[in-house]
mmCIF file with all atom_site columns, C-alpha atoms in Angstrom:
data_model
loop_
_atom_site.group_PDB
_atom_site.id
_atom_site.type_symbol
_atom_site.label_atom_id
_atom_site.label_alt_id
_atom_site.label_comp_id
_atom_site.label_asym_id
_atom_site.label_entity_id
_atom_site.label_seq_id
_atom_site.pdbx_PDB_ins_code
_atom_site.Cartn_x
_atom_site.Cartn_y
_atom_site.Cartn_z
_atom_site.occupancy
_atom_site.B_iso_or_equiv
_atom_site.pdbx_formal_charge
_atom_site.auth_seq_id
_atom_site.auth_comp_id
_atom_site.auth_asym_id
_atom_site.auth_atom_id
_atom_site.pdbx_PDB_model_num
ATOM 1   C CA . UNK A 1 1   ? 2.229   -186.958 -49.586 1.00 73.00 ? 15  UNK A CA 1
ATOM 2   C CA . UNK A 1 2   ? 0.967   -190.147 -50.596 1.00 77.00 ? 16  UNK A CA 1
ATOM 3   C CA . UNK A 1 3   ? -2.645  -189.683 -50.104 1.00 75.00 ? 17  UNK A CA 1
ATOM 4   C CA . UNK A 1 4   ? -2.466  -186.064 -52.066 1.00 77.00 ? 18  UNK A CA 1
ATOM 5   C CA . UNK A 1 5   ? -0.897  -187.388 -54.812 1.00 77.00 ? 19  UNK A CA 1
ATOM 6   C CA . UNK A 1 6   ? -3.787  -190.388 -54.736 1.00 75.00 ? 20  UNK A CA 1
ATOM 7   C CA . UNK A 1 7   ? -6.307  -187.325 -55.343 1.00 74.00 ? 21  UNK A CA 1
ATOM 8   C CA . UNK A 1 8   ? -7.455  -187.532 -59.372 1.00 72.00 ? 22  UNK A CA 1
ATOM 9   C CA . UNK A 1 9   ? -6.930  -183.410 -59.520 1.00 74.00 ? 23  UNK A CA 1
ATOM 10  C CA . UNK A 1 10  ? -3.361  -184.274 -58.158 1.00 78.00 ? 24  UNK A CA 1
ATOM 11  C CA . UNK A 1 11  ? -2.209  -187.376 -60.196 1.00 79.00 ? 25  UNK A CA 1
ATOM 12  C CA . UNK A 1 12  ? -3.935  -185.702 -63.095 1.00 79.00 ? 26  UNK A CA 1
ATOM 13  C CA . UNK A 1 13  ? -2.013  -182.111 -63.183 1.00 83.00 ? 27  UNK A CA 1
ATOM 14  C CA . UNK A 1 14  ? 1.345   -184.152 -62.584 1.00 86.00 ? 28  UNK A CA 1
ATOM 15  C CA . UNK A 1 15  ? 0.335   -186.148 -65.826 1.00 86.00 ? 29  UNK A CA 1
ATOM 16  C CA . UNK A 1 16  ? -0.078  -183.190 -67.416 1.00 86.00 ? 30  UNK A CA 1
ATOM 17  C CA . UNK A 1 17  ? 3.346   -181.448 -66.622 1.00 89.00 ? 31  UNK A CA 1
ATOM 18  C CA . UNK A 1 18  ? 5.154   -184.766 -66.840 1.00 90.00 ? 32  UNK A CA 1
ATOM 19  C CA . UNK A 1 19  ? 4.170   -185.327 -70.562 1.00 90.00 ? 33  UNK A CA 1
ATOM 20  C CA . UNK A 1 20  ? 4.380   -181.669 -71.589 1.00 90.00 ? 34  UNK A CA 1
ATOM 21  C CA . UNK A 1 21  ? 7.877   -181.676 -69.557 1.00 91.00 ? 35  UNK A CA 1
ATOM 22  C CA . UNK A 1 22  ? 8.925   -184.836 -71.669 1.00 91.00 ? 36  UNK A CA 1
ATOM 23  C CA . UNK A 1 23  ? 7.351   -183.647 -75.135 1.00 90.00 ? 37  UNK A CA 1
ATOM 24  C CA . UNK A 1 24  ? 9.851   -179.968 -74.296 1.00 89.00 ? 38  UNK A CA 1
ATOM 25  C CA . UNK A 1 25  ? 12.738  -182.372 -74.007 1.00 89.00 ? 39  UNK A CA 1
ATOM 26  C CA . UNK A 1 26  ? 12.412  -184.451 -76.947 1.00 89.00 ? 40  UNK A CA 1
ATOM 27  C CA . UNK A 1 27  ? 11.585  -180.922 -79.120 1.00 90.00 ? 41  UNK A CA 1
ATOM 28  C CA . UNK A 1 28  ? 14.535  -178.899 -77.703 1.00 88.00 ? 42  UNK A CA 1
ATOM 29  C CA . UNK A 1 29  ? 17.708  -180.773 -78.021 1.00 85.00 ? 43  UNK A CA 1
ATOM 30  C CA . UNK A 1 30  ? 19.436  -177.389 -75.875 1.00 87.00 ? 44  UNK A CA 1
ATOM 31  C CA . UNK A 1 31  ? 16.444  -177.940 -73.490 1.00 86.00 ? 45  UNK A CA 1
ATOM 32  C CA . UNK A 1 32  ? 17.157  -181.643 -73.088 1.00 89.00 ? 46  UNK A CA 1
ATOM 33  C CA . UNK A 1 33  ? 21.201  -181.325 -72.359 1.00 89.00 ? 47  UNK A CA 1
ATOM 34  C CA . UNK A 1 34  ? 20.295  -178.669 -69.595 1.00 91.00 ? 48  UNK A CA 1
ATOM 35  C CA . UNK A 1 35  ? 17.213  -180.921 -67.798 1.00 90.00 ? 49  UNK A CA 1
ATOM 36  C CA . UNK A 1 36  ? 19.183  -184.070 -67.793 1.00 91.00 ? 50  UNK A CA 1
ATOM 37  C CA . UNK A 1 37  ? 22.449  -182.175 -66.102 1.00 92.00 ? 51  UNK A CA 1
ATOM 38  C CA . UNK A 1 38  ? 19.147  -180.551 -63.911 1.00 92.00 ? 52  UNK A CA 1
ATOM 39  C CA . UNK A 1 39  ? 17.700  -184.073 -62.890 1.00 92.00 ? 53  UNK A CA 1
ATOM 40  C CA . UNK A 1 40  ? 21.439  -185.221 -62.048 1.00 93.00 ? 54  UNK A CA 1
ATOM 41  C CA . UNK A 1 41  ? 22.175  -182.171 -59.963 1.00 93.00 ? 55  UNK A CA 1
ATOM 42  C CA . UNK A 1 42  ? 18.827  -182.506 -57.856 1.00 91.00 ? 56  UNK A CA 1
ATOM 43  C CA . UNK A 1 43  ? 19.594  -186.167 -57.910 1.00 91.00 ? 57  UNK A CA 1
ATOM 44  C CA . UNK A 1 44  ? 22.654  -185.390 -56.083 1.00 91.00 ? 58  UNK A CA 1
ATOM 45  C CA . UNK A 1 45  ? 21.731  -182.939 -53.912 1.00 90.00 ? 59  UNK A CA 1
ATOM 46  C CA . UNK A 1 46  ? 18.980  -185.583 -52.827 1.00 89.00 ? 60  UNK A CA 1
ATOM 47  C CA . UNK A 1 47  ? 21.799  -188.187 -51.912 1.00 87.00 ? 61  UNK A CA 1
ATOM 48  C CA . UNK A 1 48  ? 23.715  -185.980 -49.641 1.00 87.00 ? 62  UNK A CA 1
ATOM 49  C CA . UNK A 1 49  ? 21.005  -184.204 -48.327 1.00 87.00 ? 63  UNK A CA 1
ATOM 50  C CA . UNK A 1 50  ? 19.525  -187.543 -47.069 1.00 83.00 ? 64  UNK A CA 1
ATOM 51  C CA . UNK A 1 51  ? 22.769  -189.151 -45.376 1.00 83.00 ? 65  UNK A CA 1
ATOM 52  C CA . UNK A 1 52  ? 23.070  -185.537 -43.713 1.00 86.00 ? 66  UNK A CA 1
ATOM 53  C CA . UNK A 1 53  ? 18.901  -185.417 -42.643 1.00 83.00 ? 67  UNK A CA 1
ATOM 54  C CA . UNK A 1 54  ? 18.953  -189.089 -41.413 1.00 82.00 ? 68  UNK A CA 1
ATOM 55  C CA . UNK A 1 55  ? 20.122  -188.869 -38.022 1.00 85.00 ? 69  UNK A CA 1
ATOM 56  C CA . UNK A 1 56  ? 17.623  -185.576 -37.134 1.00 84.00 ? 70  UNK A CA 1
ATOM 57  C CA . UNK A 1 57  ? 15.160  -187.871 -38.694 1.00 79.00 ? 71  UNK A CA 1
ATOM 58  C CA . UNK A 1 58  ? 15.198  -190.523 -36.361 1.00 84.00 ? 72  UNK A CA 1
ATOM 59  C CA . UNK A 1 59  ? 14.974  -188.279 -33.945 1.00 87.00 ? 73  UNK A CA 1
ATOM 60  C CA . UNK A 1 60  ? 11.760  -186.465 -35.040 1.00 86.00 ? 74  UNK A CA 1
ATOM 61  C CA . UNK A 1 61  ? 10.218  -189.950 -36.742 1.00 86.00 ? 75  UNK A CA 1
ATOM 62  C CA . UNK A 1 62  ? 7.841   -190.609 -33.951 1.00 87.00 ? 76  UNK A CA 1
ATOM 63  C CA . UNK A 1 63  ? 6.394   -186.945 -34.432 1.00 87.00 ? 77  UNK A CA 1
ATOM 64  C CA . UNK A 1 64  ? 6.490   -187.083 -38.241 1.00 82.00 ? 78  UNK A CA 1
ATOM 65  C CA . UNK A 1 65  ? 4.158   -190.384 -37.745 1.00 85.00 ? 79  UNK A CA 1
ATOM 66  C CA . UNK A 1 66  ? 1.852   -188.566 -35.468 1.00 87.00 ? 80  UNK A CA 1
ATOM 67  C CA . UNK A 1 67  ? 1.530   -185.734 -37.426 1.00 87.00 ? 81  UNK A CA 1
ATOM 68  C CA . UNK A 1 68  ? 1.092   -187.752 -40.340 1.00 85.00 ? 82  UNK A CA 1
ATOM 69  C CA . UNK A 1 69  ? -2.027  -189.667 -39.508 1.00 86.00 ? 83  UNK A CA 1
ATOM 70  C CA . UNK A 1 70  ? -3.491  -186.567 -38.385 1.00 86.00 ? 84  UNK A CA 1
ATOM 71  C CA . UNK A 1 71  ? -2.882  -185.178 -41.834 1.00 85.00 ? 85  UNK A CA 1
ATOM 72  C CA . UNK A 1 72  ? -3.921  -188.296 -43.443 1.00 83.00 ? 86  UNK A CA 1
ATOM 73  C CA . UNK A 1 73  ? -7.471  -187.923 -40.652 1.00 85.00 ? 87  UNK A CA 1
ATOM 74  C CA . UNK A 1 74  ? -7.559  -184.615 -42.085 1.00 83.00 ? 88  UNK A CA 1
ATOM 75  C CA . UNK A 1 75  ? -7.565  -185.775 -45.940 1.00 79.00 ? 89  UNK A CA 1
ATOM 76  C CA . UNK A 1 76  ? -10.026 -188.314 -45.392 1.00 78.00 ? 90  UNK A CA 1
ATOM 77  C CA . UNK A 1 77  ? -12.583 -185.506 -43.854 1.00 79.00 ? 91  UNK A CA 1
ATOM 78  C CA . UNK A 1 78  ? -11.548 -183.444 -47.421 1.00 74.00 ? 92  UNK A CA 1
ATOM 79  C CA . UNK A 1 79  ? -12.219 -185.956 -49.450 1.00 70.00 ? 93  UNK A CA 1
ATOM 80  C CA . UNK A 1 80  ? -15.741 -187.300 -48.264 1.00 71.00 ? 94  UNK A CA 1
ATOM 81  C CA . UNK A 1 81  ? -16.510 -182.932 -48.396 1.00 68.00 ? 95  UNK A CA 1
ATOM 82  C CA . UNK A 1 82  ? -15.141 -182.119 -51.698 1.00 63.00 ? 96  UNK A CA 1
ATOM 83  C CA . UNK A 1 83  ? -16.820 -184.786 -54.558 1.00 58.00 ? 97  UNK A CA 1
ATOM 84  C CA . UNK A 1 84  ? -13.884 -186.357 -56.868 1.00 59.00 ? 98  UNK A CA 1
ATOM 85  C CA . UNK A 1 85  ? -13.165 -185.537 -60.190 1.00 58.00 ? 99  UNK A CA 1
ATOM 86  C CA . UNK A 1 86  ? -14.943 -187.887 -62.344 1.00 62.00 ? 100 UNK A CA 1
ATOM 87  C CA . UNK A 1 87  ? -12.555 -186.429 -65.325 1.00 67.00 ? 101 UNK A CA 1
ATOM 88  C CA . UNK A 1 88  ? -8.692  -185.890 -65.919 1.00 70.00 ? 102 UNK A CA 1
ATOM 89  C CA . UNK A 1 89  ? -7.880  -182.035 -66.292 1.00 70.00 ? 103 UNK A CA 1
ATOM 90  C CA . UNK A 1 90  ? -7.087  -182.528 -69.675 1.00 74.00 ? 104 UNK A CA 1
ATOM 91  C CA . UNK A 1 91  ? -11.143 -183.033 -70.107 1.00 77.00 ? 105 UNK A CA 1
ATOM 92  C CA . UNK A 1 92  ? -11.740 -180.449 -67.745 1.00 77.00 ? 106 UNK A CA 1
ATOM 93  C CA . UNK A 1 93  ? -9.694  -177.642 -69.540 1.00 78.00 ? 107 UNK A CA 1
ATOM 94  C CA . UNK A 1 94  ? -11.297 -178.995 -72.955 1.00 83.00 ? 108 UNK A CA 1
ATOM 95  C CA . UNK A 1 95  ? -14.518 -178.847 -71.463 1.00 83.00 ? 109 UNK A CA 1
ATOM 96  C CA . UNK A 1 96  ? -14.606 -175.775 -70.106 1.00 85.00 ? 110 UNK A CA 1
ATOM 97  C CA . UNK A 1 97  ? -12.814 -173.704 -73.377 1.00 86.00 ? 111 UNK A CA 1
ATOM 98  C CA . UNK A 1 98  ? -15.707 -175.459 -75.228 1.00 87.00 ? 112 UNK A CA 1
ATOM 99  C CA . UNK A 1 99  ? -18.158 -174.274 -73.094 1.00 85.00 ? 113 UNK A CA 1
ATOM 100 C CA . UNK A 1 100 ? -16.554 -170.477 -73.558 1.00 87.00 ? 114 UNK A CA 1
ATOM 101 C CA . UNK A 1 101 ? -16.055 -170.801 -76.348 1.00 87.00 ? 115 UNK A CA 1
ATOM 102 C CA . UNK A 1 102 ? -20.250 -171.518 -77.196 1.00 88.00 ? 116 UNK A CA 1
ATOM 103 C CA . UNK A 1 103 ? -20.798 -168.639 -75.074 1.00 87.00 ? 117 UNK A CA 1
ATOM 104 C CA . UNK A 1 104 ? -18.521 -166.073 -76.599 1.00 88.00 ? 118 UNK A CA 1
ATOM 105 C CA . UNK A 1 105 ? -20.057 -167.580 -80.043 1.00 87.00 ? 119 UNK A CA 1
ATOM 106 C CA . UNK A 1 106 ? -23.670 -166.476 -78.039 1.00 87.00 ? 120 UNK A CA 1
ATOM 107 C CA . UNK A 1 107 ? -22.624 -163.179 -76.896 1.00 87.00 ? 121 UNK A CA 1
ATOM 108 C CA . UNK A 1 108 ? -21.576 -162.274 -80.787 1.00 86.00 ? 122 UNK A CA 1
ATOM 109 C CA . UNK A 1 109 ? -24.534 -163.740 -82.633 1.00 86.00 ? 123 UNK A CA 1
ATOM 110 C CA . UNK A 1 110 ? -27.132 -161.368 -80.308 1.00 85.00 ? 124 UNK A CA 1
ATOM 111 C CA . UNK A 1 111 ? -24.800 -158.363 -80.354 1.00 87.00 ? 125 UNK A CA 1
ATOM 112 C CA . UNK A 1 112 ? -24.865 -158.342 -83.927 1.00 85.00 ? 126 UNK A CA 1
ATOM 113 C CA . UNK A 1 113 ? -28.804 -159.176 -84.019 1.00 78.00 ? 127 UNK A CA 1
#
């Protein structure tokens, strides 16, 4: 989990949600008062879900770390394959609407020539 959320598209996106997700909270007063009772919920759920999980998980821990380096193996082979983004998504999406957006202006400009 780690290593996928070191990838820029990754970090990026959650940057993204996480701001627009804040910016929604501070905007919606209603919005806010049903996230924060949300986050404690899931919070709490977490808690007891862990002191219930942490017995089977000592159990399966030396398979968890064997699959896990070959997943990490396996991310290391995507990542030399697939080039990183030199850009956060918020450049990307701005990027590519301005590139559509030249396009469309194209498309209209010889239709009506």
């Amino acid at each position: 989990v780690k290593e996928v959320a070191k990838l820029s598209l990754v970090s990026s996106a959650c940057e993204v949600v996480s701001a627009a997700y804040a910016s929604s909270k501070e905007s919606h007063p209603c919005l806010s008062s049903v996230c924060d009772a949300a986050e404690k919920g899931v919070q709490s759920v977490t808690q007891a879900t862990a002191s219930c999980v942490q017995p089977v998980l000592a159990t399966l821990e030396p398979h968890v770390a064997a699959v896990s380096e070959y997943a990490a193996k396996g991310l290391d082979k995507l990542g030399e394959k697939l080039p990183r983004l030199p850009k956060p998504v918020e450049q990307i999406l701005s990027d590519t609407k301005e590139l559509l957006s030249s396009r469309v202006a194209e498309v209209k400009e010889a239709v009506s020539s």
